[in-house]
Short mmCIF file of C-alpha atoms in Angstrom, two decimals:
data_model
loop_
_atom_site.label_atom_id
_atom_site.label_comp_id
_atom_site.label_asym_id
_atom_site.label_seq_id
_atom_site.Cartn_x
_atom_site.Cartn_y
_atom_site.Cartn_z
CA MET A 1 1.94 -3.88 8.89
CA TYR A 2 4.13 -5.45 6.21
CA ARG A 3 2.73 -7.13 3.12
CA LYS A 4 4.54 -10.36 2.39
CA GLN A 5 5.92 -10.71 -1.11
CA ARG A 6 3.72 -12.59 -3.52
CA SER A 7 5.27 -15.76 -4.85
CA GLY A 8 4.94 -17.68 -8.10
CA TRP A 9 2.47 -16.57 -10.75
CA LEU A 10 0.55 -14.34 -8.32
CA LYS A 11 3.53 -11.98 -8.24
CA HIS A 12 2.97 -11.13 -11.91
CA ILE A 13 -0.75 -11.74 -12.32
CA ASP A 14 -0.96 -8.34 -14.02
CA PHE A 15 1.16 -9.65 -16.91
CA MET A 16 -0.94 -12.82 -17.13
CA ILE A 17 -4.14 -10.78 -17.43
CA LEU A 18 -2.48 -8.57 -20.04
CA ASP A 19 -1.41 -11.62 -22.07
CA LEU A 20 -4.92 -13.08 -22.01
CA VAL A 21 -6.42 -9.79 -23.18
CA CYS A 22 -3.94 -9.66 -26.09
CA LEU A 23 -4.67 -13.30 -26.95
CA GLN A 24 -8.43 -12.75 -27.09
CA LEU A 25 -8.06 -9.50 -28.99
CA SER A 26 -5.84 -11.12 -31.62
CA PHE A 27 -8.24 -14.10 -31.85
CA ILE A 28 -11.24 -11.85 -32.52
CA VAL A 29 -9.42 -9.51 -34.93
CA SER A 30 -7.87 -12.36 -36.94
CA TYR A 31 -11.29 -13.99 -37.28
CA MET A 32 -12.78 -10.72 -38.53
CA ILE A 33 -9.96 -10.29 -41.05
CA ARG A 34 -10.81 -13.70 -42.53
CA HIS A 35 -14.61 -13.79 -42.14
CA GLY A 36 -15.71 -10.17 -41.93
CA PHE A 37 -17.09 -8.23 -38.98
CA LYS A 38 -18.63 -11.16 -37.15
CA ASN A 39 -18.30 -12.32 -33.56
CA PRO A 40 -16.41 -15.65 -33.43
CA TYR A 41 -18.03 -16.50 -30.11
CA TYR A 42 -21.39 -16.65 -31.87
CA TYR A 43 -20.29 -19.93 -33.49
CA PRO A 44 -19.87 -22.91 -31.10
CA ILE A 45 -16.81 -24.32 -32.85
CA TYR A 46 -14.86 -21.04 -32.55
CA ARG A 47 -16.23 -20.41 -29.08
CA ASN A 48 -14.78 -23.74 -27.94
CA ILE A 49 -11.34 -23.03 -29.38
CA GLY A 50 -11.42 -19.51 -27.90
CA VAL A 51 -11.89 -20.95 -24.42
CA PHE A 52 -9.27 -23.64 -25.09
CA LEU A 53 -6.75 -20.95 -26.11
CA VAL A 54 -7.21 -19.18 -22.77
CA LEU A 55 -6.75 -22.38 -20.74
CA THR A 56 -3.73 -23.41 -22.80
CA ASP A 57 -2.08 -20.01 -22.44
CA ILE A 58 -2.48 -20.16 -18.65
CA VAL A 59 -1.02 -23.69 -18.46
CA VAL A 60 1.92 -22.78 -20.74
CA ALA A 61 2.65 -19.67 -18.68
CA LEU A 62 2.53 -21.51 -15.34
CA PHE A 63 4.54 -24.59 -16.30
CA GLY A 64 6.99 -22.60 -18.41
CA ASN A 65 7.67 -19.96 -15.72
CA ALA A 66 6.85 -17.36 -18.35
CA TYR A 67 7.00 -14.45 -15.91
CA SER A 68 10.13 -15.36 -13.98
CA GLY A 69 12.44 -12.32 -14.03
CA ILE A 70 10.15 -10.50 -16.47
CA LEU A 71 10.97 -7.05 -15.07
CA ARG A 72 14.69 -7.62 -15.72
CA ARG A 73 14.36 -8.63 -19.38
CA GLY A 74 15.45 -6.39 -22.23
CA TYR A 75 13.51 -5.99 -25.48
CA TYR A 76 15.27 -8.84 -27.31
CA ILE A 77 14.98 -11.38 -24.48
CA GLU A 78 11.33 -10.41 -24.04
CA ALA A 79 10.70 -11.00 -27.76
CA LEU A 80 12.16 -14.51 -27.47
CA ALA A 81 10.03 -15.24 -24.39
CA VAL A 82 6.88 -14.02 -26.16
CA PHE A 83 7.70 -16.06 -29.29
CA LYS A 84 8.06 -19.19 -27.17
CA GLN A 85 4.79 -18.69 -25.28
CA VAL A 86 2.69 -17.68 -28.30
CA THR A 87 4.05 -20.51 -30.46
CA LEU A 88 3.42 -23.13 -27.76
CA THR A 89 -0.09 -21.84 -27.04
CA ILE A 90 -1.23 -21.78 -30.66
CA GLY A 91 0.70 -24.97 -31.52
CA ILE A 92 -0.96 -26.96 -28.72
CA SER A 93 -4.35 -25.57 -29.74
CA MET A 94 -3.84 -26.70 -33.34
CA MET A 95 -2.78 -30.16 -32.13
CA TYR A 96 -6.02 -30.26 -30.15
CA MET A 97 -7.96 -29.48 -33.34
CA PHE A 98 -6.24 -32.31 -35.23
CA TRP A 99 -6.74 -34.72 -32.33
CA THR A 100 -10.48 -33.96 -32.22
CA GLN A 101 -10.62 -34.21 -36.04
CA GLN A 102 -11.98 -30.69 -36.36
CA SER A 103 -9.02 -29.06 -38.09
CA SER A 104 -10.79 -28.89 -41.45
CA GLU A 105 -13.51 -26.71 -39.93
CA TYR A 106 -11.07 -23.98 -38.87
CA SER A 107 -9.41 -21.41 -41.10
CA ARG A 108 -5.62 -21.81 -41.18
CA ILE A 109 -5.35 -18.17 -42.28
CA THR A 110 -7.15 -17.13 -39.10
CA PHE A 111 -4.62 -18.95 -36.93
CA GLY A 112 -1.67 -17.71 -38.97
CA VAL A 113 -2.77 -14.10 -38.60
CA MET A 114 -3.51 -14.67 -34.91
CA TRP A 115 0.01 -16.05 -34.31
CA VAL A 116 1.63 -12.93 -35.80
CA LEU A 117 -0.83 -10.47 -34.27
CA ASN A 118 -0.73 -12.05 -30.81
CA GLY A 119 3.07 -12.05 -30.80
CA ILE A 120 3.24 -8.35 -31.67
CA LEU A 121 0.48 -7.28 -29.26
CA THR A 122 1.86 -9.34 -26.36
CA TRP A 123 5.42 -8.04 -26.85
CA LEU A 124 4.29 -4.41 -27.11
CA SER A 125 1.93 -4.63 -24.13
CA ARG A 126 4.57 -6.23 -21.91
CA CYS A 127 7.19 -3.62 -22.84
CA ILE A 128 4.77 -0.73 -22.28
CA TRP A 129 3.57 -2.15 -18.96
CA LYS A 130 7.15 -2.63 -17.76
CA GLN A 131 7.95 0.97 -18.66
CA TYR A 132 4.94 2.09 -16.64
CA ILE A 133 6.06 0.01 -13.64
CA HIS A 134 9.60 1.42 -13.80
CA ARG A 135 8.27 5.00 -13.98
CA ARG A 136 5.90 4.33 -11.10
CA ASN A 137 8.77 2.93 -9.04
CA GLY A 138 10.53 6.26 -9.36
CA GLN A 139 7.62 8.15 -7.78
CA ILE A 140 8.04 8.25 -4.01
CA GLY A 141 4.35 8.87 -3.37
CA ASN A 142 3.35 5.59 -5.02
CA GLY A 143 6.02 3.38 -3.50
CA ARG A 144 7.46 2.16 -0.24
CA SER A 145 9.90 4.47 1.48
CA LEU A 146 13.07 2.50 2.24
CA ILE A 147 16.28 3.55 3.98
CA LEU A 148 19.53 1.68 3.27
CA VAL A 149 21.83 1.15 6.26
CA CYS A 150 25.45 0.29 5.48
CA GLY A 151 29.08 0.99 6.33
CA ARG A 152 31.33 3.33 4.38
CA ASN A 153 33.74 0.63 3.14
CA ASN A 154 31.31 -1.13 0.81
CA ALA A 155 28.55 1.47 0.61
CA THR A 156 28.96 2.21 -3.10
CA GLU A 157 29.02 -1.46 -4.10
CA PHE A 158 26.01 -2.31 -1.92
CA ILE A 159 23.93 0.60 -3.19
CA GLN A 160 24.87 0.04 -6.85
CA GLY A 161 23.75 -3.57 -6.49
CA PHE A 162 20.46 -2.53 -4.93
CA VAL A 163 19.68 0.22 -7.46
CA SER A 164 20.49 -1.92 -10.50
CA ASN A 165 18.07 -4.62 -9.32
CA ASN A 166 15.35 -2.41 -7.86
CA PHE A 167 12.46 -3.73 -9.93
CA GLU A 168 9.98 -3.62 -7.05
CA ASN A 169 7.89 -0.61 -6.08
CA ILE A 170 10.48 0.70 -3.62
CA ALA A 171 11.56 4.33 -3.25
CA ILE A 172 15.07 4.61 -1.77
CA THR A 173 14.67 7.84 0.17
CA GLY A 174 18.00 7.92 1.94
CA ILE A 175 21.10 6.22 3.32
CA VAL A 176 22.21 5.77 6.91
CA LEU A 177 26.01 5.59 6.68
CA TRP A 178 27.03 3.91 9.91
CA ASP A 179 30.53 5.36 10.22
CA ASN A 180 30.06 8.42 8.04
CA SER A 181 33.13 10.49 7.29
CA GLY A 182 31.36 13.49 5.79
CA ARG A 183 29.78 12.05 2.61
CA THR A 184 26.48 13.73 1.69
CA GLU A 185 25.31 11.37 -1.05
CA ILE A 186 26.14 8.05 -2.71
CA GLU A 187 25.06 7.24 -6.27
CA GLY A 188 22.73 10.25 -6.18
CA ILE A 189 20.95 9.10 -3.01
CA PRO A 190 21.26 11.47 -0.02
CA VAL A 191 23.01 10.37 3.16
CA VAL A 192 20.37 11.36 5.72
CA ALA A 193 21.97 10.19 8.97
CA ASN A 194 24.79 8.32 10.66
CA ASP A 195 24.80 5.91 13.58
CA ASN A 196 24.45 8.77 16.08
CA ASP A 197 21.29 10.44 14.72
CA ALA A 198 19.65 7.63 12.71
CA ILE A 199 16.97 6.86 15.33
CA GLU A 200 15.84 10.49 15.49
CA TYR A 201 15.61 10.66 11.69
CA LEU A 202 13.55 7.46 11.50
CA ARG A 203 11.25 8.67 14.29
CA THR A 204 10.35 11.93 12.57
CA ASN A 205 10.23 11.00 8.87
CA TRP A 206 8.22 8.79 6.52
CA VAL A 207 10.03 5.45 6.54
CA ASP A 208 8.26 2.15 5.80
CA GLU A 209 11.29 -0.14 5.81
CA ILE A 210 15.04 -0.26 6.29
CA MET A 211 17.52 -2.65 4.66
CA VAL A 212 20.71 -3.39 6.58
CA ASP A 213 24.04 -4.62 5.22
CA LYS A 214 25.17 -5.94 8.59
CA ASP A 215 28.40 -7.49 7.28
CA ALA A 216 29.82 -4.04 6.59
CA ILE A 217 29.38 -2.83 10.18
CA ILE A 218 30.14 -6.01 12.08
CA ASN A 219 32.76 -4.22 14.23
CA ASP A 220 29.96 -2.33 15.97
CA GLU A 221 27.56 -5.24 16.37
CA ASN A 222 26.27 -4.35 19.84
CA SER A 223 25.33 -0.81 18.79
CA LEU A 224 23.74 -2.12 15.60
CA ASN A 225 21.63 -4.69 17.46
CA ASP A 226 20.45 -1.97 19.84
CA PHE A 227 19.62 0.18 16.81
CA LEU A 228 17.61 -2.63 15.19
CA ALA A 229 15.69 -3.24 18.42
CA LYS A 230 14.67 0.43 18.54
CA VAL A 231 13.65 0.36 14.87
CA MET A 232 11.40 -2.64 15.54
CA GLU A 233 9.96 -0.81 18.54
CA MET A 234 8.86 1.96 16.16
CA GLY A 235 7.03 -0.54 13.95
CA ILE A 236 9.35 -0.10 10.96
CA THR A 237 9.96 -3.24 8.88
CA VAL A 238 13.57 -4.46 8.93
CA HIS A 239 15.35 -6.37 6.14
CA VAL A 240 18.75 -7.84 7.05
CA LYS A 241 21.01 -9.53 4.49
CA LEU A 242 20.53 -13.20 5.22
CA ALA A 243 24.23 -14.03 5.59
CA ALA A 244 24.34 -11.81 8.67
CA ALA A 245 20.78 -11.95 9.95
CA THR A 246 20.00 -12.59 13.62
CA ASP A 247 16.77 -12.98 15.57
CA ILE A 248 15.27 -9.51 16.01
CA SER A 249 11.57 -10.40 15.85
CA ASP A 250 9.18 -13.35 16.01
CA ASN A 251 7.56 -12.32 12.70
CA LYS A 252 10.11 -13.25 10.05
CA THR A 253 10.13 -14.31 6.42
CA VAL A 254 12.88 -14.89 3.85
CA GLU A 255 12.57 -12.71 0.74
CA ASN A 256 14.52 -11.48 -2.26
CA ILE A 257 14.80 -7.71 -2.54
CA ALA A 258 16.75 -6.07 -5.35
CA GLY A 259 18.84 -9.20 -5.86
CA TYR A 260 19.69 -9.65 -2.16
CA THR A 261 18.35 -12.53 -0.07
CA VAL A 262 17.16 -10.99 3.18
CA LEU A 263 15.45 -11.92 6.42
CA THR A 264 12.48 -9.59 6.82
CA SER A 265 11.09 -8.78 10.27
CA SER A 266 8.02 -6.72 11.07
CA VAL A 267 5.70 -6.01 13.98
CA ALA A 268 2.94 -7.75 11.98
CA MET A 269 2.66 -9.36 8.57
CA ALA A 270 -0.25 -10.05 6.24
CA GLY A 271 -0.62 -11.86 2.95
CA THR A 272 -1.56 -10.20 -0.33
CA LYS A 273 -5.02 -11.80 -0.33
CA GLN A 274 -5.77 -10.52 3.18
CA LEU A 275 -4.73 -6.97 2.34
CA LEU A 276 -6.62 -7.13 -0.96
CA ALA A 277 -9.77 -8.11 0.94
CA LYS A 278 -9.24 -5.18 3.33
CA ARG A 279 -8.79 -2.78 0.40
CA ILE A 280 -11.95 -4.08 -1.32
CA LEU A 281 -13.85 -3.53 1.94
CA ASP A 282 -12.43 0.01 2.10
CA ILE A 283 -13.44 0.79 -1.50
CA ILE A 284 -17.00 -0.46 -0.98
CA GLY A 285 -17.30 1.35 2.35
CA GLY A 286 -15.67 4.48 0.98
CA PHE A 287 -18.05 4.61 -1.99
CA VAL A 288 -21.15 4.16 0.18
CA GLY A 289 -19.79 6.64 2.71
CA CYS A 290 -19.18 9.28 0.04
CA ILE A 291 -22.85 9.03 -0.95
CA LEU A 292 -23.83 9.58 2.69
CA MET A 293 -21.41 12.51 2.85
CA ILE A 294 -23.08 14.19 -0.15
CA ILE A 295 -26.50 13.77 1.46
CA ALA A 296 -25.19 15.20 4.74
CA LEU A 297 -23.52 18.07 2.87
CA ILE A 298 -26.88 19.17 1.46
CA ILE A 299 -28.32 19.32 5.00
CA VAL A 300 -25.48 20.48 7.29
CA GLY A 301 -23.47 22.51 4.77
CA PRO A 302 -25.81 25.54 4.70
CA VAL A 303 -26.19 25.43 8.52
CA ILE A 304 -22.40 25.54 9.00
CA LYS A 305 -22.17 28.54 6.64
CA ILE A 306 -24.97 30.36 8.49
CA LYS A 307 -23.57 29.68 11.96
CA SER A 308 -19.94 30.47 11.14
CA HIS A 309 -18.35 32.30 8.22
CA GLY A 310 -15.77 30.16 6.50
CA PRO A 311 -15.49 26.92 4.51
CA VAL A 312 -17.83 23.98 5.07
CA PHE A 313 -14.92 21.55 4.99
CA PHE A 314 -11.99 21.49 7.39
CA LYS A 315 -8.66 20.36 5.93
CA GLN A 316 -5.66 19.40 8.03
CA ARG A 317 -2.31 17.70 7.45
CA ARG A 318 -2.18 14.42 9.32
CA VAL A 319 0.45 11.71 9.64
CA GLY A 320 -0.40 8.33 8.16
CA LYS A 321 1.30 4.98 7.73
CA ASN A 322 4.94 5.05 8.84
CA GLY A 323 5.04 8.85 8.86
CA LYS A 324 3.64 9.55 5.38
CA GLN A 325 1.63 12.78 5.53
CA PHE A 326 -1.75 13.34 3.87
CA THR A 327 -4.64 15.82 3.94
CA LEU A 328 -7.57 14.78 6.14
CA TYR A 329 -11.07 16.14 5.48
CA LYS A 330 -13.94 16.83 7.90
CA PHE A 331 -17.10 18.91 8.06
CA ARG A 332 -16.04 22.01 9.97
CA SER A 333 -17.44 21.82 13.51
CA MET A 334 -15.26 24.58 14.98
CA TYR A 335 -14.78 28.28 14.33
CA VAL A 336 -12.14 29.20 11.76
CA ASP A 337 -9.63 30.33 14.41
CA ALA A 338 -9.80 27.04 16.33
CA GLU A 339 -6.21 26.01 15.64
CA LYS A 340 -4.86 29.40 16.73
CA ARG A 341 -6.80 29.18 20.01
CA LYS A 342 -5.48 25.70 20.79
CA ASP A 343 -2.47 27.06 22.70
CA GLU A 344 -4.79 29.08 24.96
CA LEU A 345 -6.62 25.91 25.99
CA ILE A 346 -3.68 23.53 26.33
CA ASN A 347 -3.92 23.59 30.14
CA ARG A 348 -7.45 22.14 29.91
CA ASN A 349 -6.28 19.08 27.99
CA GLU A 350 -7.89 16.02 29.60
CA VAL A 351 -5.37 13.60 28.10
CA ASP A 352 -2.27 13.33 30.27
CA THR A 353 0.12 13.79 27.37
CA SER A 354 1.04 16.23 24.62
CA GLN A 355 0.51 13.54 21.97
CA MET A 356 -3.29 14.06 22.03
CA PHE A 357 -5.58 17.00 22.70
CA LYS A 358 -9.14 16.57 24.04
CA ILE A 359 -11.22 18.89 26.24
CA LYS A 360 -14.87 18.99 27.32
CA GLU A 361 -17.12 21.93 26.47
CA ASP A 362 -14.62 23.18 23.91
CA PRO A 363 -15.42 26.90 23.30
CA ARG A 364 -14.07 26.61 19.76
CA ILE A 365 -17.00 24.42 18.68
CA ILE A 366 -19.67 26.15 16.58
CA LYS A 367 -22.75 26.61 18.74
CA GLY A 368 -25.80 24.59 17.76
CA ILE A 369 -24.60 22.52 14.82
CA GLY A 370 -21.08 21.75 16.10
CA PRO A 371 -21.92 19.58 19.13
CA PHE A 372 -24.60 17.70 17.16
CA ILE A 373 -22.42 16.67 14.21
CA ARG A 374 -19.58 15.74 16.58
CA LYS A 375 -21.81 13.67 18.89
CA TYR A 376 -23.01 11.50 16.01
CA SER A 377 -19.69 11.66 14.09
CA ILE A 378 -21.33 13.39 11.12
CA ASP A 379 -18.27 15.64 10.94
CA GLU A 380 -16.18 12.54 10.12
CA LEU A 381 -18.14 11.63 6.97
CA PRO A 382 -15.76 13.42 4.52
CA GLN A 383 -13.05 11.01 5.64
CA PHE A 384 -14.77 8.37 3.51
CA TYR A 385 -13.11 10.23 0.62
CA ASN A 386 -9.74 9.66 2.32
CA VAL A 387 -10.63 5.97 2.55
CA LEU A 388 -11.69 5.79 -1.09
CA ILE A 389 -8.42 7.27 -2.41
CA GLY A 390 -6.30 5.08 -0.12
CA ASP A 391 -4.96 7.58 2.42
CA MET A 392 -6.95 5.90 5.19
CA SER A 393 -8.80 2.69 5.93
CA LEU A 394 -12.23 2.13 7.47
CA VAL A 395 -10.53 0.53 10.48
CA GLY A 396 -7.08 1.44 11.72
CA THR A 397 -5.47 3.82 14.18
CA ARG A 398 -6.18 7.50 14.79
CA PRO A 399 -3.98 9.68 12.53
CA PRO A 400 -2.10 12.24 14.66
CA THR A 401 -1.54 15.86 13.70
CA VAL A 402 1.97 16.83 12.64
CA ASP A 403 2.71 18.54 15.97
CA GLU A 404 1.48 15.48 17.90
CA TRP A 405 3.66 13.23 15.72
CA ASP A 406 6.73 15.34 16.45
CA LYS A 407 6.31 14.57 20.16
CA TYR A 408 6.01 10.80 19.74
CA GLU A 409 8.39 8.52 21.60
CA LEU A 410 9.83 5.45 19.85
CA HIS A 411 7.15 2.96 20.94
CA HIS A 412 4.37 5.42 20.03
CA ARG A 413 5.43 5.27 16.38
CA LYS A 414 4.45 1.59 16.22
CA ARG A 415 0.75 2.52 16.15
CA LEU A 416 1.32 3.96 12.66
CA ALA A 417 2.68 0.71 11.22
CA ILE A 418 -0.67 0.46 9.37
CA LYS A 419 -2.91 2.89 7.51
CA PRO A 420 -4.84 5.20 9.85
CA GLY A 421 -8.54 4.47 10.16
CA MET A 422 -11.85 6.25 10.65
CA THR A 423 -12.46 3.97 13.61
CA GLY A 424 -10.40 1.51 15.59
CA MET A 425 -9.91 -0.56 18.70
CA TRP A 426 -9.65 2.33 21.14
CA GLN A 427 -12.62 4.21 19.69
CA VAL A 428 -15.00 1.29 20.31
CA SER A 429 -13.44 0.69 23.73
CA GLY A 430 -14.69 4.00 25.08
CA ARG A 431 -14.23 6.53 22.26
CA SER A 432 -13.09 9.87 23.72
CA SER A 433 -13.57 8.72 27.33
CA ILE A 434 -10.09 7.15 27.27
CA LYS A 435 -7.73 9.74 28.74
CA ASP A 436 -4.46 7.77 28.94
CA PHE A 437 -2.49 7.94 25.68
CA GLU A 438 -0.45 4.86 26.66
CA GLU A 439 -3.74 2.95 26.83
CA VAL A 440 -4.53 4.17 23.32
CA VAL A 441 -1.12 2.94 22.11
CA ALA A 442 -1.66 -0.42 23.83
CA LEU A 443 -5.08 -0.90 22.19
CA ASP A 444 -3.76 0.13 18.77
CA THR A 445 -0.80 -2.25 19.11
CA LYS A 446 -3.17 -5.05 20.12
CA TYR A 447 -5.21 -4.37 16.96
CA ILE A 448 -2.11 -4.43 14.73
CA MET A 449 -0.77 -7.67 16.24
CA ASN A 450 -4.14 -9.46 15.97
CA TRP A 451 -5.48 -7.95 12.75
CA SER A 452 -7.89 -9.89 10.56
CA ILE A 453 -10.83 -9.08 8.30
CA GLY A 454 -13.10 -10.61 10.95
CA LEU A 455 -11.73 -8.21 13.57
CA ASP A 456 -12.33 -5.25 11.22
CA LEU A 457 -15.95 -6.31 10.74
CA LYS A 458 -16.47 -6.62 14.51
CA ILE A 459 -15.03 -3.14 15.09
CA LEU A 460 -17.21 -1.67 12.31
CA ALA A 461 -20.32 -3.26 13.85
CA LYS A 462 -19.43 -1.88 17.30
CA THR A 463 -18.69 1.54 15.79
CA ILE A 464 -22.15 1.78 14.23
CA ALA A 465 -23.75 0.99 17.60
CA VAL A 466 -21.54 3.48 19.47
CA VAL A 467 -22.16 6.27 16.93
CA PHE A 468 -25.96 5.91 16.99
CA LYS A 469 -25.92 6.05 20.78
CA GLY A 470 -23.62 9.07 20.72
CA ASP A 471 -21.56 7.51 23.52
CA GLY A 472 -18.36 9.11 24.68
CA ALA A 473 -18.18 11.94 22.13
CA MET A 474 -16.75 15.28 23.20
#
């Protein structure tokens, strides 16, 4: 699922909050410098002007487009922008005091000190925050993994333009050079594939999005269109430079990425507010779930240790959103050699595919405690920690193991276009009783295409009922 770009002031609400904090801090400190260590909000006249300053600063910022291009500004340009905003905010506030005939009741020294202090604090905080954002953008684990697709003739120019304007949280993890003639890297970015092996690379690696310079490979348009169709089938978001964009999906939006106007297509899109609401739900649920996990640990932890030597927790590498790997946690319900014995039992797999592994009366399960904690999903409780730290969501799609992921076909990959979840559409539609993996993919795709907070709440409610009944667990 692709998050649409925020527009207007929402895109830089972090800077607005930072500015308001600096404004209030400078207001309080300047008052204390003039009047001693007293709280200005204790006095109605200063409390009123303090609130007016906040409202004025917001209005000045919005109508003056104070945050337009803020990530591109150098130190000098930023200083001029801060000077303009601070001067207008304090100037309008002083005009308000004269207009209400209250100017004689305010200290001019207080406002003079506040003007200087607010300018310095705002400039420093903006510069420091921008440095943090730029450093964060360079960390692949915190960003979006994007592959650039271009032809060899203009590859350097295209990539230089992208890199120089990459002020968003995007990690450029590789280049697909359509007609590669042996180049291994461009501008320090590795060439990971050409037109012959690009699909296989995208299928087996963490890739959230691709950006295509279609003009540079127009001579091979049929092959490129077939390539883009397969990429969309995998659930990867596609950005095509607008001058050459064609219809490749029903879900489209025009955006600006690294200075290029592009047509963005994705299997499903959601606004920032919707995804924020989902994340808040995950944080609340993850926090409550972690408390339940600690309580369960006190009870089942010693039993697991008594019944089977080894750790209480089971850790396993799983594949998350768009191929990004993470460590999944469970209470251990199987003996320590369970993974090694999996090959011995592969012929008993009740799912007609190698992409999932489920068997009844699994001999690897710890006798006594194992079936009980699996029946009521107690073994899943540590995954609330995965939800809390953002690796998973409360509701999503089942995260496959690495070996299952390696066997995925193109359309299977689409089910990982969102964060994996503790529960999901197919779990509440029969839990482990569903044996057809294609049915699982169909249910997961249906969830992705129709996602809403309301749907998540319905699935969570059904999950609670299913878990307490112990229906369908193996």
